[in-house]
């Protein structure tokens, strides 16, 4: 009798696991195909709910490969369904890893604490020389329930591929993780990097935005470099970022993000792209045309970018404080990347992506509490809209009329910040930085003329 019960339990668990993975696979495939079907659609008529959900599940700042303009169609990785034979979808460890961490933990474990990733830089980058005296960097990495090996590879890649004289420190902020291996075991393993690492643990869940600020306050390097907890930096990744900031302290720079597949953990080089967004305030990658890289610097040309994708960027530490860090009232994550991007451009700074600085980033497909994530995203977006979009907030509300009277907290401090910094109008930003963002009426007019 007991054996039968155990067997039933076992099969029950397995079936449940298989069903959830199949559902997940189904969901994922629907996304891939919906993307492949409509690349010609203009940004403004994206289906909000689907996109929001996708954003909610995947997390901020991630690199949806299917969305990226990819020059080498042939080399484009297949969706993971095609890899079906290589994975044992019924393995409970695989299922648990995927649903908890959003990536293949079996492979992550087998890769262990560190590995070498291929050098994805253009050959012209190898000829670049950077000043020997550069500012120092504090690398801030926040994590919440990250997979142990993935987190550790992030740290060890920074330690292994950064000259120690420019690395002031790595600041790890544990935002109230719940897993045991991220406590004593992590501290124990980090001992080998003792001289460079500070670990901070929050006393309550702060969310990524406030966690980054907690890390930034403790930093003492000249430059703050924010990384996600599932990255692997590439060779000579930091020097280009620091050199650009050394030349211009109001320059904010992002590395090019190479995508690390969440199932295979293979790294795929990214084409050169810039960050953009639509009137839903959804981030997207945009093509950089070949003629834009025709100058003497060729494929190493810094790319002027209307927006940054998420939390991977470098900024002068004092400048970060001067322009008002982040909006501390924003929750969890989402919209903070666009808010900071607008603030940088409108208040006298610049934002560039540097193709010679490469950082691999795992596109995790994490199952999160969607209700909670969407709620935070909505609130954060509204704060951005009411502080920064001026009369163009109408464009956002045309997409989301339901949010017109949704509360967004007290923004008076951020409005005052904008006034104090003497920032330019959103109209200026549209004219000067991001003319590609068309209003709905412009789009209709253009369609009529065609
Ligand atoms: C898949 O994993 C399950 C559970 O670990 C195991 O019983 C099964 O034999 C595996 N199947 C294959 C084809 O390896
Ligand atoms: C998700 O978040 C919402 C809002 O914070 C909460 O009410 C709900 O209980 C959460 N659901 C789960 C499954 O944790
Ligand atoms: C909003 O915050 C400011 C200070 O940050 C405060 O002076 C003001 O009274 C607040 N407004 C409301 C309606 O609470
Ligand atoms: Mn990320």
CSV table of C-alpha atoms and ligand atoms in Angstrom, one decimal:
chain,number,residue,atom,x,y,z
A,1,UNK,CA,0.0,0.0,0.0
A,2,UNK,CA,2.8,2.4,1.0
A,3,UNK,CA,4.7,1.6,-2.2
A,4,UNK,CA,1.6,2.3,-4.3
A,5,UNK,CA,1.2,5.7,-2.5
A,6,UNK,CA,4.8,6.6,-3.1
A,7,UNK,CA,4.6,5.5,-6.8
A,8,UNK,CA,1.4,7.6,-7.2
A,9,UNK,CA,3.1,10.6,-5.6
A,10,UNK,CA,6.1,10.1,-7.8
A,11,UNK,CA,4.1,9.9,-11.0
A,12,UNK,CA,1.9,12.7,-9.9
A,13,UNK,CA,4.9,15.0,-9.4
A,14,UNK,CA,6.5,13.9,-12.7
A,15,UNK,CA,3.3,14.5,-14.6
A,16,UNK,CA,2.8,17.9,-13.1
A,17,UNK,CA,6.4,18.8,-14.0
A,18,UNK,CA,6.0,17.6,-17.6
A,19,UNK,CA,2.8,19.5,-18.0
A,20,UNK,CA,4.3,22.7,-16.6
A,21,UNK,CA,7.3,22.4,-18.9
A,22,UNK,CA,5.1,21.7,-21.9
A,23,UNK,CA,2.9,24.7,-21.1
A,24,UNK,CA,6.1,26.8,-20.8
A,25,UNK,CA,7.4,25.4,-24.0
A,26,UNK,CA,4.1,26.2,-25.7
A,27,UNK,CA,4.1,29.7,-24.3
A,28,UNK,CA,7.7,30.3,-25.4
A,29,UNK,CA,7.0,29.0,-28.9
A,30,UNK,CA,4.0,31.1,-29.3
A,31,UNK,CA,6.1,34.1,-28.6
A,32,UNK,CA,8.8,33.1,-31.0
A,33,UNK,CA,6.3,32.6,-33.8
A,34,UNK,CA,4.3,35.7,-33.0
A,35,UNK,CA,7.5,37.6,-33.4
A,36,UNK,CA,8.6,36.0,-36.5
A,37,UNK,CA,5.2,36.6,-38.1
A,38,UNK,CA,5.1,40.4,-37.6
A,39,UNK,CA,8.4,42.0,-37.8
A,40,UNK,CA,6.9,44.5,-40.3
A,41,UNK,CA,4.5,45.9,-37.8
A,42,UNK,CA,5.3,49.4,-36.5
A,43,UNK,CA,6.1,49.6,-32.9
A,44,UNK,CA,2.9,51.4,-31.9
A,45,UNK,CA,0.6,48.6,-32.6
A,46,UNK,CA,2.3,46.0,-30.6
A,47,UNK,CA,-0.1,44.0,-28.6
A,48,UNK,CA,0.3,45.3,-25.1
A,49,UNK,CA,-0.8,42.5,-23.0
A,50,UNK,CA,1.3,39.9,-24.6
A,51,UNK,CA,4.3,42.2,-24.7
A,52,UNK,CA,3.8,43.2,-21.1
A,53,UNK,CA,3.6,39.6,-20.0
A,54,UNK,CA,6.7,38.7,-21.9
A,55,UNK,CA,8.5,41.6,-20.3
A,56,UNK,CA,7.1,40.5,-16.9
A,57,UNK,CA,8.3,37.0,-17.3
A,58,UNK,CA,11.6,37.7,-18.8
A,59,UNK,CA,12.7,40.4,-16.5
A,60,UNK,CA,14.1,43.8,-17.3
A,61,UNK,CA,16.9,44.6,-19.7
A,62,UNK,CA,17.0,41.2,-21.3
A,63,UNK,CA,17.9,40.5,-24.8
A,64,UNK,CA,15.1,38.8,-26.7
A,65,UNK,CA,17.2,37.4,-29.5
A,66,UNK,CA,14.2,37.1,-31.9
A,67,UNK,CA,13.7,40.8,-31.5
A,68,UNK,CA,17.2,41.7,-32.5
A,69,UNK,CA,17.9,42.6,-36.0
A,70,UNK,CA,20.3,39.8,-36.9
A,71,UNK,CA,22.4,40.1,-40.0
A,72,UNK,CA,23.4,36.5,-40.1
A,73,UNK,CA,20.1,34.8,-40.5
A,74,UNK,CA,21.8,31.5,-41.1
A,75,UNK,CA,23.7,31.7,-37.8
A,76,UNK,CA,20.7,32.7,-35.9
A,77,UNK,CA,20.1,30.2,-33.0
A,78,UNK,CA,17.1,28.0,-33.2
A,79,UNK,CA,14.4,28.3,-30.6
A,80,UNK,CA,15.1,25.8,-27.9
A,81,UNK,CA,12.4,23.4,-28.9
A,82,UNK,CA,14.7,22.3,-31.7
A,83,UNK,CA,17.1,21.2,-29.0
A,84,UNK,CA,14.5,18.8,-27.6
A,85,UNK,CA,16.5,15.7,-27.9
A,86,UNK,CA,19.4,17.1,-25.9
A,87,UNK,CA,17.4,17.8,-22.8
A,88,UNK,CA,15.6,15.4,-20.4
A,89,UNK,CA,12.5,17.4,-19.8
A,90,UNK,CA,11.3,14.9,-17.2
A,91,UNK,CA,14.3,15.3,-15.0
A,92,UNK,CA,12.9,16.8,-11.8
A,93,UNK,CA,16.2,18.8,-11.3
A,94,UNK,CA,15.8,20.3,-14.8
A,95,UNK,CA,12.2,21.3,-14.1
A,96,UNK,CA,12.9,22.7,-10.7
A,97,UNK,CA,15.9,24.7,-12.0
A,98,UNK,CA,14.0,26.1,-14.9
A,99,UNK,CA,11.0,27.2,-12.9
A,100,UNK,CA,13.1,28.6,-10.0
A,101,UNK,CA,15.9,30.3,-11.8
A,102,UNK,CA,14.7,30.6,-15.4
A,103,UNK,CA,17.7,28.8,-16.8
A,104,UNK,CA,19.1,25.3,-17.3
A,105,UNK,CA,20.7,24.7,-13.9
A,106,UNK,CA,22.1,21.3,-14.9
A,107,UNK,CA,24.3,22.9,-17.5
A,108,UNK,CA,25.1,25.8,-15.2
A,109,UNK,CA,26.3,23.4,-12.5
A,110,UNK,CA,28.4,21.5,-15.0
A,111,UNK,CA,30.1,24.8,-16.2
A,112,UNK,CA,30.8,25.6,-12.5
A,113,UNK,CA,32.4,28.7,-11.0
A,114,UNK,CA,34.1,30.0,-14.1
A,115,UNK,CA,34.6,29.4,-17.8
A,116,UNK,CA,36.1,31.1,-20.8
A,117,UNK,CA,33.6,32.7,-23.3
A,118,UNK,CA,34.6,33.3,-26.9
A,119,UNK,CA,36.0,36.8,-27.7
A,120,UNK,CA,33.1,38.4,-29.6
A,121,UNK,CA,34.7,41.7,-30.3
A,122,UNK,CA,35.3,43.0,-33.8
A,123,UNK,CA,38.9,42.5,-34.9
A,124,UNK,CA,39.3,46.3,-35.1
A,125,UNK,CA,38.8,46.5,-31.3
A,126,UNK,CA,42.0,44.5,-30.7
A,127,UNK,CA,44.0,47.4,-32.2
A,128,UNK,CA,42.5,49.9,-29.8
A,129,UNK,CA,44.7,51.3,-27.1
A,130,UNK,CA,43.4,52.8,-23.9
A,131,UNK,CA,45.2,55.2,-21.6
A,132,UNK,CA,47.2,53.4,-18.9
A,133,UNK,CA,45.8,55.7,-16.3
A,134,UNK,CA,42.1,55.3,-16.1
A,135,UNK,CA,39.5,56.0,-13.4
A,136,UNK,CA,38.8,53.2,-11.0
A,137,UNK,CA,35.5,51.3,-11.1
A,138,UNK,CA,33.2,49.9,-8.4
A,139,UNK,CA,31.2,47.1,-10.0
A,140,UNK,CA,27.7,46.8,-8.4
A,141,UNK,CA,25.9,43.5,-8.8
A,142,UNK,CA,22.5,43.1,-7.1
A,143,UNK,CA,20.8,39.7,-6.9
A,144,UNK,CA,17.7,38.1,-5.7
A,145,UNK,CA,17.4,34.3,-5.7
A,146,UNK,CA,20.0,33.9,-8.4
A,147,UNK,CA,21.4,30.5,-9.3
A,148,UNK,CA,24.6,30.0,-7.4
A,149,UNK,CA,26.9,29.1,-10.3
A,150,UNK,CA,25.5,31.8,-12.6
A,151,UNK,CA,26.1,34.4,-9.9
A,152,UNK,CA,29.6,33.1,-9.2
A,153,UNK,CA,30.6,33.1,-12.9
A,154,UNK,CA,29.5,36.8,-13.0
A,155,UNK,CA,31.9,37.6,-10.2
A,156,UNK,CA,34.8,35.4,-11.4
A,157,UNK,CA,34.6,36.8,-14.9
A,158,UNK,CA,34.9,40.3,-13.6
A,159,UNK,CA,37.8,39.2,-11.3
A,160,UNK,CA,39.6,37.4,-14.1
A,161,UNK,CA,39.1,39.9,-17.0
A,162,UNK,CA,39.6,43.2,-15.2
A,163,UNK,CA,43.0,44.7,-14.5
A,164,UNK,CA,43.1,44.9,-10.7
A,165,UNK,CA,44.4,48.5,-10.7
A,166,UNK,CA,41.2,49.8,-12.3
A,167,UNK,CA,38.9,47.6,-10.3
A,168,UNK,CA,38.3,49.3,-7.0
A,169,UNK,CA,35.9,46.7,-5.7
A,170,UNK,CA,32.9,44.5,-6.5
A,171,UNK,CA,29.9,45.3,-4.4
A,172,UNK,CA,27.4,42.4,-4.2
A,173,UNK,CA,24.0,43.3,-2.9
A,174,UNK,CA,21.9,40.4,-1.8
A,175,UNK,CA,18.3,41.7,-2.0
A,176,UNK,CA,16.8,39.4,0.5
A,177,UNK,CA,17.4,36.1,-1.3
A,178,UNK,CA,15.6,33.1,0.1
A,179,UNK,CA,18.1,30.3,-0.8
A,180,UNK,CA,20.6,29.0,1.7
A,181,UNK,CA,23.4,28.6,-0.9
A,182,UNK,CA,23.4,32.4,-1.4
A,183,UNK,CA,24.3,32.9,2.3
A,184,UNK,CA,27.2,31.1,4.1
A,185,UNK,CA,28.2,29.0,1.1
A,186,UNK,CA,28.5,32.1,-1.1
A,187,UNK,CA,30.5,34.0,1.5
A,188,UNK,CA,32.8,31.0,1.9
A,189,UNK,CA,33.5,30.7,-1.8
A,190,UNK,CA,34.0,34.5,-2.2
A,191,UNK,CA,36.8,34.3,0.3
A,192,UNK,CA,39.3,33.9,-2.6
A,193,UNK,CA,38.4,37.3,-3.8
A,194,UNK,CA,38.4,38.8,-0.3
A,195,UNK,CA,40.5,41.9,-1.1
A,196,UNK,CA,38.1,43.1,-3.7
A,197,UNK,CA,34.6,42.1,-2.6
A,198,UNK,CA,32.0,43.7,-0.3
A,199,UNK,CA,28.8,41.8,0.3
A,200,UNK,CA,25.7,43.7,1.5
A,201,UNK,CA,22.5,42.0,2.6
A,202,UNK,CA,19.3,44.0,2.7
A,203,UNK,CA,16.9,43.5,5.6
A,204,UNK,CA,13.8,43.5,3.5
A,205,UNK,CA,13.1,43.1,-0.2
A,206,UNK,CA,14.0,46.4,-1.8
A,207,UNK,CA,13.7,45.6,-5.5
A,208,UNK,CA,16.4,46.1,-8.0
A,209,UNK,CA,16.1,49.8,-8.1
A,210,UNK,CA,16.7,50.5,-4.4
A,211,UNK,CA,19.2,47.7,-4.1
A,212,UNK,CA,21.4,49.3,-6.7
A,213,UNK,CA,21.2,52.6,-4.8
A,214,UNK,CA,22.2,50.7,-1.6
A,215,UNK,CA,25.3,49.4,-3.5
A,216,UNK,CA,26.1,52.8,-5.0
A,217,UNK,CA,26.2,54.5,-1.6
A,218,UNK,CA,28.8,52.1,-0.4
A,219,UNK,CA,31.0,52.4,-3.5
A,220,UNK,CA,34.2,54.4,-3.5
A,221,UNK,CA,35.5,54.0,-7.1
A,222,UNK,CA,35.4,56.9,-9.6
A,223,UNK,CA,33.0,55.1,-11.8
A,224,UNK,CA,29.9,53.0,-11.0
A,225,UNK,CA,29.5,50.0,-13.2
A,226,UNK,CA,26.2,48.2,-12.8
A,227,UNK,CA,25.9,44.5,-13.9
A,228,UNK,CA,23.1,41.9,-13.6
A,229,UNK,CA,23.8,38.8,-11.5
A,230,UNK,CA,23.7,36.6,-14.6
A,231,UNK,CA,26.5,38.0,-16.8
A,232,UNK,CA,29.9,37.0,-18.1
A,233,UNK,CA,32.1,39.9,-19.1
A,234,UNK,CA,34.4,39.5,-22.1
A,235,UNK,CA,38.0,40.5,-22.7
A,236,UNK,CA,38.9,44.2,-22.2
A,237,UNK,CA,35.3,45.0,-21.3
A,238,UNK,CA,35.9,47.7,-18.8
A,239,UNK,CA,38.7,49.8,-20.4
A,240,UNK,CA,36.5,51.2,-23.2
A,241,UNK,CA,33.8,52.2,-20.7
A,242,UNK,CA,36.3,53.9,-18.3
A,243,UNK,CA,38.2,55.7,-21.1
A,244,UNK,CA,34.9,57.2,-22.5
A,245,UNK,CA,33.9,58.5,-19.1
A,246,UNK,CA,37.4,59.8,-18.4
A,247,UNK,CA,37.1,62.0,-21.5
A,248,UNK,CA,33.6,63.3,-20.6
A,249,UNK,CA,32.2,62.9,-17.1
A,250,UNK,CA,28.7,63.4,-18.4
A,251,UNK,CA,29.0,60.4,-20.7
A,252,UNK,CA,27.1,57.3,-19.7
A,253,UNK,CA,28.1,54.2,-21.5
A,254,UNK,CA,26.8,50.6,-22.0
A,255,UNK,CA,28.6,47.6,-23.2
A,256,UNK,CA,27.1,45.6,-26.1
A,257,UNK,CA,25.2,42.7,-24.6
A,258,UNK,CA,25.8,39.3,-26.1
A,259,UNK,CA,23.0,36.9,-25.4
A,260,UNK,CA,23.6,33.7,-23.3
A,261,UNK,CA,20.9,31.2,-24.1
A,262,UNK,CA,19.0,30.2,-21.0
A,263,UNK,CA,18.8,26.5,-22.0
A,264,UNK,CA,22.2,25.8,-23.5
A,265,UNK,CA,24.2,28.7,-21.8
A,266,UNK,CA,25.9,29.1,-25.2
A,267,UNK,CA,26.9,32.7,-25.9
A,268,UNK,CA,25.7,34.3,-29.1
A,269,UNK,CA,27.4,37.5,-30.3
A,270,UNK,CA,25.1,40.3,-30.8
A,271,UNK,CA,24.9,42.5,-33.9
A,272,UNK,CA,25.4,46.2,-33.2
A,273,UNK,CA,22.2,47.6,-32.0
A,274,UNK,CA,20.9,50.7,-30.1
A,275,UNK,CA,18.2,50.9,-27.5
A,276,UNK,CA,14.8,52.4,-28.3
A,277,UNK,CA,11.2,52.2,-27.1
A,278,UNK,CA,7.6,52.7,-28.2
A,279,UNK,CA,4.7,54.7,-26.8
A,280,UNK,CA,3.9,51.8,-24.4
A,281,UNK,CA,7.3,52.6,-23.0
A,282,UNK,CA,8.4,49.1,-23.9
A,283,UNK,CA,12.1,48.8,-24.6
A,284,UNK,CA,13.3,47.4,-27.9
A,285,UNK,CA,16.5,47.0,-29.8
A,286,UNK,CA,16.9,48.9,-33.0
A,287,UNK,CA,19.0,48.3,-36.1
A,288,UNK,CA,22.2,50.3,-36.5
A,289,UNK,CA,22.7,50.8,-40.2
A,290,UNK,CA,26.0,50.0,-41.9
A,291,UNK,CA,26.4,53.6,-43.1
A,292,UNK,CA,26.4,54.8,-39.5
A,293,UNK,CA,29.7,52.9,-39.0
A,294,UNK,CA,31.3,54.1,-42.1
A,295,UNK,CA,33.6,56.5,-40.4
A,296,UNK,CA,37.3,56.0,-39.5
A,297,UNK,CA,36.4,53.9,-36.4
A,298,UNK,CA,34.3,51.5,-38.5
A,299,UNK,CA,32.6,48.8,-36.5
A,300,UNK,CA,34.1,50.2,-33.3
A,301,UNK,CA,32.2,53.5,-33.5
A,302,UNK,CA,30.4,54.3,-30.3
A,303,UNK,CA,26.6,54.1,-30.9
A,304,UNK,CA,24.5,57.0,-29.8
A,305,UNK,CA,21.5,55.4,-28.1
A,306,UNK,CA,18.1,56.9,-27.1
A,307,UNK,CA,17.8,54.4,-24.3
A,308,UNK,CA,19.6,51.8,-22.2
A,309,UNK,CA,18.1,48.3,-22.0
A,310,UNK,CA,18.3,47.7,-18.3
A,311,UNK,CA,20.7,47.8,-15.5
A,312,UNK,CA,24.1,47.3,-17.3
A,313,UNK,CA,25.9,50.5,-17.7
A,314,UNK,CA,28.8,52.7,-16.4
A,315,UNK,CA,28.5,56.2,-15.1
A,316,UNK,CA,30.8,58.6,-13.2
A,317,UNK,CA,29.9,58.1,-9.5
A,318,UNK,CA,29.5,61.8,-8.7
A,319,UNK,CA,27.6,62.5,-11.9
A,320,UNK,CA,25.2,59.7,-11.0
A,321,UNK,CA,24.5,61.5,-7.7
A,322,UNK,CA,24.3,64.9,-9.3
A,323,UNK,CA,21.6,63.9,-11.8
A,324,UNK,CA,19.5,62.2,-9.2
A,325,UNK,CA,20.4,58.5,-9.1
A,326,UNK,CA,17.2,56.7,-9.5
A,327,UNK,CA,13.6,57.4,-8.5
A,328,UNK,CA,13.6,55.7,-5.1
A,329,UNK,CA,9.8,55.4,-5.1
A,330,UNK,CA,9.9,53.0,-8.0
A,331,UNK,CA,9.3,49.4,-7.1
A,332,UNK,CA,11.0,46.1,-8.1
A,333,UNK,CA,12.2,46.9,-11.6
A,334,UNK,CA,11.0,48.3,-14.9
A,335,UNK,CA,10.9,51.8,-16.4
A,336,UNK,CA,13.9,52.9,-14.4
A,337,UNK,CA,16.1,52.3,-17.4
A,338,UNK,CA,14.0,54.6,-19.6
A,339,UNK,CA,13.6,57.2,-16.8
A,340,UNK,CA,17.4,57.3,-16.4
A,341,UNK,CA,17.9,57.4,-20.2
A,342,UNK,CA,15.6,60.4,-20.6
A,343,UNK,CA,17.1,62.2,-17.6
A,344,UNK,CA,20.6,61.7,-19.0
A,345,UNK,CA,19.7,63.1,-22.4
A,346,UNK,CA,17.4,65.8,-21.4
A,347,UNK,CA,19.6,67.1,-18.5
A,348,UNK,CA,22.8,67.6,-20.4
A,349,UNK,CA,24.4,64.1,-20.5
A,350,UNK,CA,24.9,61.6,-23.3
A,351,UNK,CA,24.3,57.9,-23.6
A,352,UNK,CA,26.3,55.6,-25.9
A,353,UNK,CA,26.7,51.9,-26.5
A,354,UNK,CA,30.4,50.9,-27.0
A,355,UNK,CA,30.7,47.9,-29.4
A,356,UNK,CA,34.2,47.1,-28.2
A,357,UNK,CA,33.0,46.5,-24.6
A,358,UNK,CA,31.2,43.1,-24.5
A,359,UNK,CA,29.2,41.5,-21.7
A,360,UNK,CA,27.3,38.2,-22.0
A,361,UNK,CA,23.9,38.2,-20.4
A,362,UNK,CA,21.7,35.2,-19.7
A,363,UNK,CA,18.2,35.8,-21.1
A,364,UNK,CA,16.5,34.2,-18.1
A,365,UNK,CA,12.9,33.0,-18.6
A,366,UNK,CA,11.9,33.3,-15.0
A,367,UNK,CA,8.5,32.5,-13.7
A,368,UNK,CA,7.7,35.4,-11.5
A,369,UNK,CA,4.6,36.7,-9.8
A,370,UNK,CA,3.2,38.4,-12.8
A,371,UNK,CA,0.6,40.3,-10.9
A,372,UNK,CA,3.2,41.9,-8.7
A,373,UNK,CA,5.6,42.6,-11.6
A,374,UNK,CA,3.0,44.2,-13.8
A,375,UNK,CA,1.8,46.3,-10.9
A,376,UNK,CA,5.3,47.6,-10.3
A,377,UNK,CA,5.9,48.2,-14.0
A,378,UNK,CA,2.7,50.2,-14.3
A,379,UNK,CA,3.4,52.3,-11.3
A,380,UNK,CA,7.0,53.0,-12.4
A,381,UNK,CA,5.9,53.8,-16.0
A,382,UNK,CA,3.3,56.3,-14.7
A,383,UNK,CA,5.9,58.1,-12.6
A,384,UNK,CA,8.1,58.4,-15.6
A,385,UNK,CA,5.2,59.7,-17.8
A,386,UNK,CA,4.1,62.3,-15.3
A,387,UNK,CA,7.6,63.7,-14.7
A,388,UNK,CA,9.2,63.5,-18.1
A,389,UNK,CA,6.8,63.3,-21.1
A,390,UNK,CA,5.3,66.8,-21.0
A,391,UNK,CA,2.4,67.1,-23.5
A,392,UNK,CA,3.5,63.8,-25.0
A,393,UNK,CA,2.0,61.9,-22.0
A,394,UNK,CA,-1.1,61.9,-24.2
A,395,UNK,CA,0.7,59.5,-26.6
A,396,UNK,CA,1.1,57.0,-23.7
A,397,UNK,CA,-2.5,57.4,-22.6
A,398,UNK,CA,-3.7,56.8,-26.1
A,399,UNK,CA,-2.2,53.4,-25.7
A,400,UNK,CA,-3.3,53.0,-22.1
A,401,UNK,CA,-6.5,55.0,-21.5
A,402,UNK,CA,-7.2,52.8,-18.5
A,403,UNK,CA,-4.2,54.2,-16.7
A,404,UNK,CA,-5.2,57.9,-17.0
A,405,UNK,CA,-6.5,58.1,-13.4
A,406,UNK,CA,-4.3,55.4,-11.9
A,407,UNK,CA,-2.3,56.7,-8.8
A,408,UNK,CA,1.4,57.1,-9.1
A,409,UNK,CA,2.5,58.4,-5.7
A,410,UNK,CA,4.1,61.7,-4.9
A,411,UNK,CA,6.4,62.9,-7.7
A,412,UNK,CA,7.1,66.4,-6.5
A,413,UNK,CA,10.7,65.6,-5.6
A,414,UNK,CA,11.4,64.3,-9.1
A,415,UNK,CA,9.6,67.3,-10.7
A,416,UNK,CA,11.7,69.6,-8.6
A,417,UNK,CA,14.9,67.7,-9.6
A,418,UNK,CA,14.0,68.2,-13.2
A,419,UNK,CA,13.6,71.9,-12.6
A,420,UNK,CA,16.8,72.2,-10.5
A,421,UNK,CA,18.9,70.5,-13.2
A,422,UNK,CA,17.4,72.8,-15.9
A,423,UNK,CA,16.5,69.9,-18.1
A,424,UNK,CA,15.3,70.3,-21.7
A,425,UNK,CA,11.8,69.4,-22.9
A,426,UNK,CA,10.6,66.0,-24.2
A,427,UNK,CA,10.0,67.8,-27.5
A,428,UNK,CA,13.8,68.6,-27.6
A,429,UNK,CA,14.6,64.9,-26.9
A,430,UNK,CA,12.3,63.8,-29.7
A,431,UNK,CA,13.7,66.3,-32.2
A,432,UNK,CA,17.4,65.8,-31.3
A,433,UNK,CA,17.9,62.3,-29.9
A,434,UNK,CA,15.0,60.1,-31.0
A,435,UNK,CA,13.2,61.4,-34.1
A,436,UNK,CA,12.3,57.8,-35.0
A,437,UNK,CA,9.7,57.8,-32.3
A,438,UNK,CA,6.6,58.9,-34.2
A,439,UNK,CA,3.4,60.0,-32.7
A,440,UNK,CA,0.3,58.2,-33.7
A,441,UNK,CA,-0.9,61.1,-35.9
A,442,UNK,CA,2.5,61.3,-37.6
A,443,UNK,CA,2.3,57.6,-38.4
A,444,UNK,CA,-1.2,58.0,-39.8
A,445,UNK,CA,-0.1,60.9,-42.0
A,446,UNK,CA,2.9,58.9,-43.3
A,447,UNK,CA,0.8,56.0,-44.1
A,448,UNK,CA,-1.6,58.2,-46.1
A,449,UNK,CA,1.3,59.6,-48.1
A,450,UNK,CA,2.6,56.2,-49.1
B,1,LIG,C1,15.2,11.5,-17.5
B,1,LIG,O1,15.3,11.8,-16.1
B,1,LIG,C2,14.5,10.9,-15.3
B,1,LIG,C3,14.5,11.4,-13.9
B,1,LIG,O2,15.9,11.6,-13.5
B,1,LIG,C4,15.0,9.5,-15.5
B,1,LIG,O3,14.2,8.6,-14.7
B,1,LIG,C5,15.0,9.1,-17.0
B,1,LIG,O4,15.5,7.8,-17.1
B,1,LIG,C6,15.7,10.1,-17.8
B,1,LIG,N1,15.5,9.8,-19.2
B,1,LIG,C7,16.5,9.8,-20.1
B,1,LIG,C8,16.1,9.5,-21.5
B,1,LIG,O5,17.7,10.0,-19.7
B,2,LIG,C1,1.5,37.9,-6.2
B,2,LIG,O1,1.6,39.3,-5.8
B,2,LIG,C2,0.3,39.8,-5.4
B,2,LIG,C3,0.5,41.3,-5.2
B,2,LIG,O2,1.6,41.6,-4.5
B,2,LIG,C4,-0.1,39.0,-4.1
B,2,LIG,O3,-1.4,39.5,-3.7
B,2,LIG,C5,-0.2,37.6,-4.5
B,2,LIG,O4,-0.5,36.8,-3.3
B,2,LIG,C6,1.1,37.0,-5.1
B,2,LIG,N1,0.9,35.7,-5.6
B,2,LIG,C7,1.7,34.7,-5.3
B,2,LIG,C8,1.4,33.4,-6.0
B,2,LIG,O5,2.7,34.9,-4.6
B,3,LIG,C1,5.0,65.3,-1.7
B,3,LIG,O1,6.3,65.3,-1.2
B,3,LIG,C2,6.8,66.6,-0.8
B,3,LIG,C3,8.2,66.4,-0.4
B,3,LIG,O2,8.9,65.5,-1.1
B,3,LIG,C4,6.0,67.2,0.3
B,3,LIG,O3,6.4,68.5,0.6
B,3,LIG,C5,4.5,67.3,-0.2
B,3,LIG,O4,3.7,67.7,0.9
B,3,LIG,C6,4.0,65.9,-0.6
B,3,LIG,N1,2.7,66.0,-1.2
B,3,LIG,C7,1.7,65.3,-0.8
B,3,LIG,C8,0.4,65.5,-1.4
B,3,LIG,O5,1.8,64.4,0.1
B,4,LIG,MN1,19.1,40.5,-16.6
